[in-house]
CSV table of C-alpha atoms in Angstrom, one decimal:
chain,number,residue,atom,x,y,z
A,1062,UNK,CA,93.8,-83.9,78.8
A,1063,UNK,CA,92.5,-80.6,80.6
A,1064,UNK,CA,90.6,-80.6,83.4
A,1065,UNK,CA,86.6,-80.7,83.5
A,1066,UNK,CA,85.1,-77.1,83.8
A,1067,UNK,CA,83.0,-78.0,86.7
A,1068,UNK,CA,86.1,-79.1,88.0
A,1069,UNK,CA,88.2,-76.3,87.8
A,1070,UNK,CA,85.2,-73.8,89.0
A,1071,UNK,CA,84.9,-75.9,92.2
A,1072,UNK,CA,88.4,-75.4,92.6
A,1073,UNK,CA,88.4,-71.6,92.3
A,1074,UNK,CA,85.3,-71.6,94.7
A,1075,UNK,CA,87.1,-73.1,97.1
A,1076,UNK,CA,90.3,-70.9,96.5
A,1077,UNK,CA,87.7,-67.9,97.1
A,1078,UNK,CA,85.9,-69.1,100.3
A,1079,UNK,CA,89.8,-69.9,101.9
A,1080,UNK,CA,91.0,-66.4,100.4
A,1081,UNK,CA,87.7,-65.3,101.9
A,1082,UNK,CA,88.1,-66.7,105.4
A,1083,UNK,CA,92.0,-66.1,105.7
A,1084,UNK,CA,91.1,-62.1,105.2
A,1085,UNK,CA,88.3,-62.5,108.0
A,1086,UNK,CA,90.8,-64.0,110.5
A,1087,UNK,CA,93.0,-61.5,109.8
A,1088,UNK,CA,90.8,-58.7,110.6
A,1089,UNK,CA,89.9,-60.5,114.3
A,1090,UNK,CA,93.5,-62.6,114.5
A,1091,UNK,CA,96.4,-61.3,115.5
A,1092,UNK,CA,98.8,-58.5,114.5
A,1093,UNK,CA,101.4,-61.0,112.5
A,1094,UNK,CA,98.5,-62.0,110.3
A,1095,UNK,CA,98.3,-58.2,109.1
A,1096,UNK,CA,102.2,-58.5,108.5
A,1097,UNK,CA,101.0,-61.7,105.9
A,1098,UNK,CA,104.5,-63.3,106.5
A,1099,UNK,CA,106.3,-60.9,104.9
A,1100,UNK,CA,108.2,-59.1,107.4
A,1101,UNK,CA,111.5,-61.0,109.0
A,1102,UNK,CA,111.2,-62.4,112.6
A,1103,UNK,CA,109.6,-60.0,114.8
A,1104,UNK,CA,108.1,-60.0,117.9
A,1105,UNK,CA,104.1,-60.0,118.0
A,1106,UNK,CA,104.5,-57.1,121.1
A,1107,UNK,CA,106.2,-54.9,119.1
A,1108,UNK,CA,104.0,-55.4,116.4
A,1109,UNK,CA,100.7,-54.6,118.0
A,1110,UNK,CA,102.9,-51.0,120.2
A,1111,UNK,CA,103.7,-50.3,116.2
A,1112,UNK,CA,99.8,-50.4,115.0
A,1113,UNK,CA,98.8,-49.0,118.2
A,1114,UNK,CA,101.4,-46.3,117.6
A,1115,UNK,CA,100.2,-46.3,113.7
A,1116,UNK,CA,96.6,-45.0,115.0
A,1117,UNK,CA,98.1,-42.4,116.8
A,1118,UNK,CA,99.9,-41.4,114.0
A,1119,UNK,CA,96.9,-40.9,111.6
A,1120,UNK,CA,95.1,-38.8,114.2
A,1121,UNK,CA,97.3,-36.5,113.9
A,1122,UNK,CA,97.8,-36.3,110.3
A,1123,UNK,CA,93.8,-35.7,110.3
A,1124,UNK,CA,95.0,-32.9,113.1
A,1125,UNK,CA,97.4,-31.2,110.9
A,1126,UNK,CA,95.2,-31.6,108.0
A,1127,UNK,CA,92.5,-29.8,109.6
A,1128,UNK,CA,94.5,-26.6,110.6
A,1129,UNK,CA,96.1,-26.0,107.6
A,1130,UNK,CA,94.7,-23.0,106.2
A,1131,UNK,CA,92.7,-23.3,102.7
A,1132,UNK,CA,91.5,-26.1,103.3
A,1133,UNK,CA,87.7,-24.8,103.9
A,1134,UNK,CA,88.3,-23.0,100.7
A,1135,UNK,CA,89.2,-26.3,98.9
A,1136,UNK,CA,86.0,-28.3,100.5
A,1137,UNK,CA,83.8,-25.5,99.1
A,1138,UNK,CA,84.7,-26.2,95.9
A,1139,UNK,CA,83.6,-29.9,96.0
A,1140,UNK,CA,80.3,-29.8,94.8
A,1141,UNK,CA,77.4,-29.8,97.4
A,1142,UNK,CA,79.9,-31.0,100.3
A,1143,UNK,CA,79.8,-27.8,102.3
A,1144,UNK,CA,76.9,-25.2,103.2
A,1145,UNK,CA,76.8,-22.5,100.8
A,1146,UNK,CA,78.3,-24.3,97.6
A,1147,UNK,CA,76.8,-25.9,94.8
A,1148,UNK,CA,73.9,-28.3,95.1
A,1149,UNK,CA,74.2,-32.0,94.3
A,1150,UNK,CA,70.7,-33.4,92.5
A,1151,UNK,CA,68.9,-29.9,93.4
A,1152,UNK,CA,69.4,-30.6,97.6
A,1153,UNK,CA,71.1,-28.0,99.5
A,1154,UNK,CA,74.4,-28.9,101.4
A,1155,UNK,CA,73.8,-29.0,104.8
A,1156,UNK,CA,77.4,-28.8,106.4
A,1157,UNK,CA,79.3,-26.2,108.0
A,1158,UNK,CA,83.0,-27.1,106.8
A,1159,UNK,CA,84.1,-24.1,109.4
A,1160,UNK,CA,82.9,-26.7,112.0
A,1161,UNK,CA,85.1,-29.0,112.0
A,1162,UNK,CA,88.3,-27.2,110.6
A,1163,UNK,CA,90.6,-25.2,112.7
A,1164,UNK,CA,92.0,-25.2,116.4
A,1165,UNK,CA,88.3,-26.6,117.9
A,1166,UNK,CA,88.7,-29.5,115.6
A,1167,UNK,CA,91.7,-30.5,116.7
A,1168,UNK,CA,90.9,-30.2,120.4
A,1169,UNK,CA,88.0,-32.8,119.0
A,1170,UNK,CA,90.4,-35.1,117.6
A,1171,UNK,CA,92.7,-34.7,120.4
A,1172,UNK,CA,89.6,-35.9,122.4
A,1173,UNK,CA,89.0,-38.9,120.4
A,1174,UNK,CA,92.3,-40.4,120.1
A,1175,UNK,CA,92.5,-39.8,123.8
A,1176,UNK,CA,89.3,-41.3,124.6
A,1177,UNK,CA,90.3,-44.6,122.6
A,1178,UNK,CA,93.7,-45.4,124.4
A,1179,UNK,CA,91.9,-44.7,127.4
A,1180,UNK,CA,89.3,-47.3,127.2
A,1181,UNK,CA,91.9,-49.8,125.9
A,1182,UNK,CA,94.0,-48.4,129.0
A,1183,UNK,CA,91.4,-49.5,131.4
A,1184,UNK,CA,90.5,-52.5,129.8
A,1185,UNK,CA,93.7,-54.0,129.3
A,1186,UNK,CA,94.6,-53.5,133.5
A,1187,UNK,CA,96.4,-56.4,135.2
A,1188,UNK,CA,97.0,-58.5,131.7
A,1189,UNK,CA,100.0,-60.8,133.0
A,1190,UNK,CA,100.3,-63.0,129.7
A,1191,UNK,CA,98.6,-63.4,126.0
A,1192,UNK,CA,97.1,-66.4,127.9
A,1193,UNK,CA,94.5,-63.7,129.1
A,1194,UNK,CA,91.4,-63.4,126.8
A,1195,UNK,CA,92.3,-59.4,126.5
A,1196,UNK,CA,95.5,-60.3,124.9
A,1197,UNK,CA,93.7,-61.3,122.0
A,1198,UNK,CA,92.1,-57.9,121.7
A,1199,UNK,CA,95.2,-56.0,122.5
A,1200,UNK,CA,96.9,-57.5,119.6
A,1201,UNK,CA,94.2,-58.4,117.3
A,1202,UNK,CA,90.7,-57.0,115.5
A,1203,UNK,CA,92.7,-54.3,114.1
A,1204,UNK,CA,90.0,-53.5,111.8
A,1205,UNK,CA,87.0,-53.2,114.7
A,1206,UNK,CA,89.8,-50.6,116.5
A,1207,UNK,CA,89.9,-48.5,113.3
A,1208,UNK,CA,85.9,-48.5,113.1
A,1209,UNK,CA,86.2,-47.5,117.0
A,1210,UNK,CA,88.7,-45.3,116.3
A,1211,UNK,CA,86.2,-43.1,113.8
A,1212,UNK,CA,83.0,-43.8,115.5
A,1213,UNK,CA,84.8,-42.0,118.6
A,1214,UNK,CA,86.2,-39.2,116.1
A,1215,UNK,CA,82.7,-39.1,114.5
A,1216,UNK,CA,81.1,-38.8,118.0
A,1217,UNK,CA,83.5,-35.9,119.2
A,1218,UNK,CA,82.4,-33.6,116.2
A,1219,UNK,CA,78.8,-33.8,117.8
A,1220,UNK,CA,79.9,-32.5,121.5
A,1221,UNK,CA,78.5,-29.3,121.4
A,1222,UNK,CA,80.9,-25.9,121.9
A,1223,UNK,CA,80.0,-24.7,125.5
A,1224,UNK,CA,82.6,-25.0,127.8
A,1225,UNK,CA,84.4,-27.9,126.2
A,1226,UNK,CA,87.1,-26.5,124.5
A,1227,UNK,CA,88.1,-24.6,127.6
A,1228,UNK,CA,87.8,-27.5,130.2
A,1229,UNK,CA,90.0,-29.9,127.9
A,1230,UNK,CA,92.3,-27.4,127.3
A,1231,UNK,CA,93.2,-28.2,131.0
A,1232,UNK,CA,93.4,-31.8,130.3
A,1233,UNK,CA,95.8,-30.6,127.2
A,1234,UNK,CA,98.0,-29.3,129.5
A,1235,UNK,CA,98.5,-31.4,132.4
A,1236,UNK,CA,99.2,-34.4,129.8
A,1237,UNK,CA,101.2,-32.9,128.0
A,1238,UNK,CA,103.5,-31.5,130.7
A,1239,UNK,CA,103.4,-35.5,131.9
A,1240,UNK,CA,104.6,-36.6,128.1
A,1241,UNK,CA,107.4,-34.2,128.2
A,1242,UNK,CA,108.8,-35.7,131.9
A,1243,UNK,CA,108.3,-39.4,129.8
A,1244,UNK,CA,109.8,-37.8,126.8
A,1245,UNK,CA,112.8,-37.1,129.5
A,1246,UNK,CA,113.3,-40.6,130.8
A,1247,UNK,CA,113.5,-41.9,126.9
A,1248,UNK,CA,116.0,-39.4,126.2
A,1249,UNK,CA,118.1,-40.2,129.1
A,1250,UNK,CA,117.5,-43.6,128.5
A,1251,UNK,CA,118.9,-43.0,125.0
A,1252,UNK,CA,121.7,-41.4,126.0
A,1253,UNK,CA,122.6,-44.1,128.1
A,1254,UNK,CA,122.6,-46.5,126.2
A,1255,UNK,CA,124.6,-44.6,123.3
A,1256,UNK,CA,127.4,-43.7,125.6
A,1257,UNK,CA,127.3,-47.4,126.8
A,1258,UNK,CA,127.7,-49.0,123.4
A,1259,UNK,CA,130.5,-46.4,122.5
A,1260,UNK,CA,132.5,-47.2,125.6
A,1261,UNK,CA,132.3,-50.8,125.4
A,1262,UNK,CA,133.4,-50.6,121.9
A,1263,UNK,CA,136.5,-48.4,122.7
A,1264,UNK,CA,137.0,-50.9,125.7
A,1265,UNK,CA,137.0,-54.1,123.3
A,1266,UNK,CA,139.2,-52.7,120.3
A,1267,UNK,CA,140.8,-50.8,122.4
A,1268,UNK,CA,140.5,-48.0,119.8
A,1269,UNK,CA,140.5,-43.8,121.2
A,1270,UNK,CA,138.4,-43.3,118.2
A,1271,UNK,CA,135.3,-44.0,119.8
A,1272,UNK,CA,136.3,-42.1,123.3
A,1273,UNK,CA,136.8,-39.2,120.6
A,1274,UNK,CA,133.3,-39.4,118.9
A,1275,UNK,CA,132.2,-39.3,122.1
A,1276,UNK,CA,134.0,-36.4,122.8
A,1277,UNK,CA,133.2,-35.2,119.7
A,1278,UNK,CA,129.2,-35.4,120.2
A,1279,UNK,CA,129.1,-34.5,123.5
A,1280,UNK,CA,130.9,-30.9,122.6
A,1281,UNK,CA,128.4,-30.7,119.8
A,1282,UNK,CA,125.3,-30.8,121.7
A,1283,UNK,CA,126.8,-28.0,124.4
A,1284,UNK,CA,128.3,-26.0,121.9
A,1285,UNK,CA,124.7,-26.0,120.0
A,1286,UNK,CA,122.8,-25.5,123.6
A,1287,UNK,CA,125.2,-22.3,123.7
A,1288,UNK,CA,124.3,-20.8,120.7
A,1289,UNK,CA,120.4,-21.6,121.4
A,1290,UNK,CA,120.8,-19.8,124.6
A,1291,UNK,CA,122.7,-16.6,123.2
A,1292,UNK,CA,119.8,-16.3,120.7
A,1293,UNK,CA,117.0,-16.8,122.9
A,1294,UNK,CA,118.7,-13.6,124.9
A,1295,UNK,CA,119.1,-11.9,121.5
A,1296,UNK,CA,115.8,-12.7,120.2
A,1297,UNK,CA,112.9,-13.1,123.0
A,1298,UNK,CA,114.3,-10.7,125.4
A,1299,UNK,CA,114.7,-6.6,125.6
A,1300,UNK,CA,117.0,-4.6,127.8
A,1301,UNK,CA,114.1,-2.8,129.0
A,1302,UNK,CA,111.8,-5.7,129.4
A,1303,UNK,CA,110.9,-9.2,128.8
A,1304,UNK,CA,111.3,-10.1,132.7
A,1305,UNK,CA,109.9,-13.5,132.3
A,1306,UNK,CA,111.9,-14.2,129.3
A,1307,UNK,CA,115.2,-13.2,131.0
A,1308,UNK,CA,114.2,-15.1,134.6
A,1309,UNK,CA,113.0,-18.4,132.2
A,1310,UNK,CA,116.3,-18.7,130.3
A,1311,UNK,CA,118.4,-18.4,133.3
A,1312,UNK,CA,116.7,-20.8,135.7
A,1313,UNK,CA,117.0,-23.2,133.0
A,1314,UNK,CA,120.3,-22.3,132.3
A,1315,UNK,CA,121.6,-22.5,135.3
A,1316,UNK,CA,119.6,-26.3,136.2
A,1317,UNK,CA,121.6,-27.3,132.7
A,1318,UNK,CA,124.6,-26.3,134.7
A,1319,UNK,CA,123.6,-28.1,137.8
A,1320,UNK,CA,123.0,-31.6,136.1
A,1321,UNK,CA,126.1,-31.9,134.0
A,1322,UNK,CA,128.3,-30.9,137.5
A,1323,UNK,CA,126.2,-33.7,139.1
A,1324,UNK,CA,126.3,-35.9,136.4
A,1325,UNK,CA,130.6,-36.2,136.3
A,1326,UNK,CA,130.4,-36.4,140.7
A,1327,UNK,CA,132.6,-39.7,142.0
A,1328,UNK,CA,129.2,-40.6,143.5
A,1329,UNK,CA,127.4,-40.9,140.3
A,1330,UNK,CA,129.7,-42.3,138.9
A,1331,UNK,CA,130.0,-45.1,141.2
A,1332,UNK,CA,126.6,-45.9,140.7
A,1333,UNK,CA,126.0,-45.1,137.0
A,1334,UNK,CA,129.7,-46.3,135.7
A,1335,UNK,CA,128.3,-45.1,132.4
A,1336,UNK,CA,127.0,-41.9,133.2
A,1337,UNK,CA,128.9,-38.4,131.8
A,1338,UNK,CA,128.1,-35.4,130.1
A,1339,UNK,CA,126.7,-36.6,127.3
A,1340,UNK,CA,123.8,-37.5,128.5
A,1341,UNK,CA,123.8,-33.9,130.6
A,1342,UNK,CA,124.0,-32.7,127.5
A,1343,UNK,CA,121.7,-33.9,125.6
A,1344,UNK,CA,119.0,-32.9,128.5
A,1345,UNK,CA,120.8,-29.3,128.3
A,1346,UNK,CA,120.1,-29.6,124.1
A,1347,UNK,CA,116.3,-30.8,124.9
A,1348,UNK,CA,115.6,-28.0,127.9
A,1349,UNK,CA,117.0,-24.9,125.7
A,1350,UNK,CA,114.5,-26.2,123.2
A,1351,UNK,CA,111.2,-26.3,125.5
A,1352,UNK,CA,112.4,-23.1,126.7
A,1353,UNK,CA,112.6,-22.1,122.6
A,1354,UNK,CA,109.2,-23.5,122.5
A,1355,UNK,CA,107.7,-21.7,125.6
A,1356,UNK,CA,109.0,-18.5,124.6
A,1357,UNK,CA,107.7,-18.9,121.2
A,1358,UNK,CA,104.5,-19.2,122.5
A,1359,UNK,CA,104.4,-15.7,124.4
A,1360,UNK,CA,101.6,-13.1,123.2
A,1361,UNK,CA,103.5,-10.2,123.2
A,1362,UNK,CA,105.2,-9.1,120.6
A,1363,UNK,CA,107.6,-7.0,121.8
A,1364,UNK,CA,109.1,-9.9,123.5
A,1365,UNK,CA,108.7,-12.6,120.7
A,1366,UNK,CA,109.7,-12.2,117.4
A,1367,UNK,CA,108.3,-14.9,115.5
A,1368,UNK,CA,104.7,-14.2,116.9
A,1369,UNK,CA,102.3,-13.7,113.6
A,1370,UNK,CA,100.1,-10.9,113.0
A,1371,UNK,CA,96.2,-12.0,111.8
A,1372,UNK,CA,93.2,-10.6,111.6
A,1373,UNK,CA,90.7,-13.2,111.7
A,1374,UNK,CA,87.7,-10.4,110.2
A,1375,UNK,CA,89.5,-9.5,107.3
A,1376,UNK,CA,89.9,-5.4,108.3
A,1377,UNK,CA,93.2,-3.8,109.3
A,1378,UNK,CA,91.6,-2.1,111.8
A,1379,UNK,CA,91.7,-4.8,114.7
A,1380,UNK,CA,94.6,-7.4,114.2
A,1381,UNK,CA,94.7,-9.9,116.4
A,1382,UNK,CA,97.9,-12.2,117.9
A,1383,UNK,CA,97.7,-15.8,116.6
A,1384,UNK,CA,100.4,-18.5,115.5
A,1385,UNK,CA,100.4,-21.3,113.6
A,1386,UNK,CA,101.3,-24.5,114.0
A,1387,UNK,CA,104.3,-25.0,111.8
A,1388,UNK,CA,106.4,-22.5,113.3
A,1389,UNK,CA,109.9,-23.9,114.6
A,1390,UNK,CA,109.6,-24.9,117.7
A,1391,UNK,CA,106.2,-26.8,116.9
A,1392,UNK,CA,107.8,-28.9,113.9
A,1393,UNK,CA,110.9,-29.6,116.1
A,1394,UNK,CA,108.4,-30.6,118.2
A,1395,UNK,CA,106.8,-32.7,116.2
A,1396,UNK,CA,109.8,-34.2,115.2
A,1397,UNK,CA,110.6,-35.0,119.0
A,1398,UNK,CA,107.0,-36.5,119.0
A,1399,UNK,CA,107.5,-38.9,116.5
A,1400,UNK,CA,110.9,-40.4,117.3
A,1401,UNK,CA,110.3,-40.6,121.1
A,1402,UNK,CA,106.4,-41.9,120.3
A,1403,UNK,CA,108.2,-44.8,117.9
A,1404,UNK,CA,110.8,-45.6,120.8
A,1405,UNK,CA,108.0,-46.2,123.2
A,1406,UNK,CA,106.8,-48.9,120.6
A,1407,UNK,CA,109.9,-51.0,119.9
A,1408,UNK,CA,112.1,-50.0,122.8
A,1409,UNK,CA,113.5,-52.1,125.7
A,1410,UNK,CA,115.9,-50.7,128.0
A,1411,UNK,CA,119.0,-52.4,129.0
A,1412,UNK,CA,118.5,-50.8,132.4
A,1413,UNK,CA,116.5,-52.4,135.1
A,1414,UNK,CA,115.7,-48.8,137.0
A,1415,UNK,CA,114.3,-47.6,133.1
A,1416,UNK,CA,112.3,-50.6,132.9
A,1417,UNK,CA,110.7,-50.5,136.5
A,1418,UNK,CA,109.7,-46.4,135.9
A,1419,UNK,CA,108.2,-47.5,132.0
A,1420,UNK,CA,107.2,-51.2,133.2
A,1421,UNK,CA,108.6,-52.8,130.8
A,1422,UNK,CA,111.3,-55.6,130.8
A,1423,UNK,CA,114.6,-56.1,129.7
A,1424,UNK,CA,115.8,-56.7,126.6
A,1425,UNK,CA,116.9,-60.2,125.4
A,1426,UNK,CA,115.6,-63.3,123.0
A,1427,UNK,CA,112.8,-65.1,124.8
A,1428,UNK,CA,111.9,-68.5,123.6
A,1429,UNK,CA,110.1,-67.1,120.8
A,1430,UNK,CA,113.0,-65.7,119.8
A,1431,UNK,CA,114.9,-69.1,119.7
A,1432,UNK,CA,111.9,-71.0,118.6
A,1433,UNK,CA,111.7,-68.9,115.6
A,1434,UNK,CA,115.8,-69.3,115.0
A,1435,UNK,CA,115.6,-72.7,114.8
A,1436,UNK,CA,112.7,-73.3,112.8
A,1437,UNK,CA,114.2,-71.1,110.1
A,1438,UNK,CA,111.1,-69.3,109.3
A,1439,UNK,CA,110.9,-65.4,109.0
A,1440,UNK,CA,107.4,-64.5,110.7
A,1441,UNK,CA,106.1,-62.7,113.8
A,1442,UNK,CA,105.5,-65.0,116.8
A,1443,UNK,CA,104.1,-64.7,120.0
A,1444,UNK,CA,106.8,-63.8,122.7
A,1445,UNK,CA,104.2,-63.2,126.0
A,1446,UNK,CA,102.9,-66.5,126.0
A,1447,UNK,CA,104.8,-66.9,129.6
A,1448,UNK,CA,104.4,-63.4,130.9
A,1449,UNK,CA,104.0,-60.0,128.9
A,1450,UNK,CA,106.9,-57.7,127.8
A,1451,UNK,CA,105.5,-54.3,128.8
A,1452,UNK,CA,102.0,-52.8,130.4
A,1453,UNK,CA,99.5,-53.1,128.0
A,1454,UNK,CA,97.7,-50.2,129.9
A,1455,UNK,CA,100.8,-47.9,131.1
A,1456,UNK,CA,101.6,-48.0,127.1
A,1457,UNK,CA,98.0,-46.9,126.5
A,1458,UNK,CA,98.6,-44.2,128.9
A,1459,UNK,CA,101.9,-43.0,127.1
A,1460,UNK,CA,100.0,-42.6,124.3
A,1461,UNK,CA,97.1,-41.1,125.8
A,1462,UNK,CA,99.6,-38.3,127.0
A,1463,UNK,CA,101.3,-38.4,123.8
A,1464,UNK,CA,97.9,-37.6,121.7
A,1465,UNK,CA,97.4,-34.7,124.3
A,1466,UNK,CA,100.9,-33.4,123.5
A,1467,UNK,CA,100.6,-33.4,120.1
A,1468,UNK,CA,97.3,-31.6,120.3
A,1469,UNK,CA,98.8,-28.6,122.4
A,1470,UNK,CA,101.6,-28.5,120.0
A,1471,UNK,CA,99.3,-28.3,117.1
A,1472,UNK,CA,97.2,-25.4,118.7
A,1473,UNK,CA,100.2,-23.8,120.4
């Protein structure tokens, strides 16, 4: 015998109204209700650095977007979307597509993924534990941060020209010059704990293979640093010339030389046990490539190659010196951006003096960690409930810098 209709229609109603609610709660809950279960035991820190980091992520896909050339060409062909194409209904489009494409727009975007880590930055100050009623906006309302998010991106289109672009280029550079020092300490962190697992693997099997690979690596990176030096003499420099090319590539090669004779001293290694040249070398392989990117950048072409030729009016008559954004040095540098941004998100160090510079702790399984074990179920869970696992607002500020760095990357 089947059911009554009214019956079943209350049942769907009520069906709807949970469905209804759940979806609500998720949009103020926290971030493991976005996750919907799905995902394998994770921690609900890492989580929310991983969103957080998401946001980032998609400002600067609308970046890149927006400097890519055609696109104004492309808008003007939607019907009535930008001034001086078709009308939609007999009303005349009213926006300037060349407003907000191209190098100001970015600066703009730069500015409002900026300005939204930095008011979660000051707001989440002094959080000890997900105890603290900020908690539950540092890992929840994911949907009312993506409305801030555009409302702040909306809101920077309307700043008028003036002096901005020109005053925040100055903020450009001092945070990005500040990423690259934190892009440093994750490198060296990285290489750290690389060598470390390698050398307590050879130490427990007792196996040269991995002292080899080590070997093996480590000669790689130099022998690749050397080759990026010899070209960038070849390439950005003249006999008869290029003076700050020349004294740029030799300062840094010769700090490259300093740190990896430092890093194999007795001294060192009596207080970094784990400390050798391939970490030295993996800074050497990362300096040659900000010199690369510095040198790339030089408006002169005598003394850079790879510099572009435009002329923004269209005439042959007065070419101007511009590059673009997906040159070499700006995609490795992208590249760099992305992997280094991700490890701020779901990194933590094995090494205390790492975790005091990037206040975060060390790693290990909390109680949410054993909690979740033994229950047997695969969901995100709350690990800060007894204190939290990084700075809610020195992680803002890493990606505060990090927005700024990709910003002068994409504007060179």
């Amino acid at each position: 015998m089947s059911p009554p209709v009214h019956t079943i229609s209350t049942s769907a109603c009520i069906s709807m109204a949970n469905l209804s609610t759940r979806d609500v709660s998720c949009l103020c809950g926290s971030a493991p209700c976005l996750l919907c279960g799905c995902c394998p035991s994770a921690k609900n820190s890492t989580i929310s650095r991983l969103l957080f980091t998401f946001f980032l992520f998609l400002g600067t896909l609308v970046s890149i977007i927006m400097i890519i050339p055609g696109v104004e060409k492309e808008l003007h062909k939607l019907p009535g979307f930008c001034r001086g194409s078709d009308s939609v209904l007999g009303v005349q489009a009213d926006v300037d597509c060349s407003g907000f494409l191209g190098h100001k727009a970015v600066y703009r975007m730069g500015f409002a993924t900026a300005a939204f880590f930095f008011l979660f930055a000051v707001l989440m100050v002094c959080v000890r534990s997900s105890k603290d009623p900020r908690a539950a906006i540092q890992n929840g309302f994911w949907f009312f941060k993506f409305l801030l998010l555009v409302g702040l991106t909306v809101g920077a289109f309307y700043i008028p020209d003036g002096s901005f672009t020109s005053v925040w280029f100055y903020f450009g550079v001092v945070g990005s010059f500040l990423f690259i020092l934190i892009q440093l300490i994750l490198l060296i962190d990285f290489a750290h704990s690389w060598s470390q697992l390698w050398l307590r693997n050879a130490d427990e099997s007792n196996a040269k293979g991995w002292y080899a690979a080590l070997c093996i690596v480590t000669s790689i990176f130099y022998a690749a640093s050397i080759t990026a030096i010899a070209l960038l003499y070849v390439y950005y420099t003249k006999p008869q010339g290029c003076t700050e090319g020349k004294v740029l590539i030799s300062i840094n090669l010769i700090l490259c030389l300093i740190i990896s004779a430092v890093s194999i001293l007795p001294k060192i290694q009596e207080a970094q046990p784990h400390s050798g040249l391939l970490q030295a070398s993996l800074i050497t392989l990362y300096t040659i490539f900000i010199t690369w990117s510095a040198l790339a950048n030089v408006p002169t072409q005598e003394c850079n190659p790879t510099l572009l030729l435009r002329n923004s009016t269209g005439s042959a008559a007065a070419p101007q010196t511009l590059t673009t954004w997906w040159d070499a040095p700006s995609i490795v540098g992208l590249v760099v951006f992305i992997l280094c941004t991700l490890f701020i998100s779901i990194r933590s160090s094995d090494h205390t003096q790492v975790n005091k510079l990037m206040l975060t702790e060390e790693s290990g399984a909390g109680a949410g960690t054993e909690a979740a074990a033994e229950s047997g179920v695969h969901r995100a869970y709350d690990n800060e409930q007894e204190g939290v696992t990084y700075s809610y607002s020195f992680f803002h500020l890493c990606l505060l810098l990090a927005a700024l760095y990709i910003m002068m990357t994409l504007t060179n």
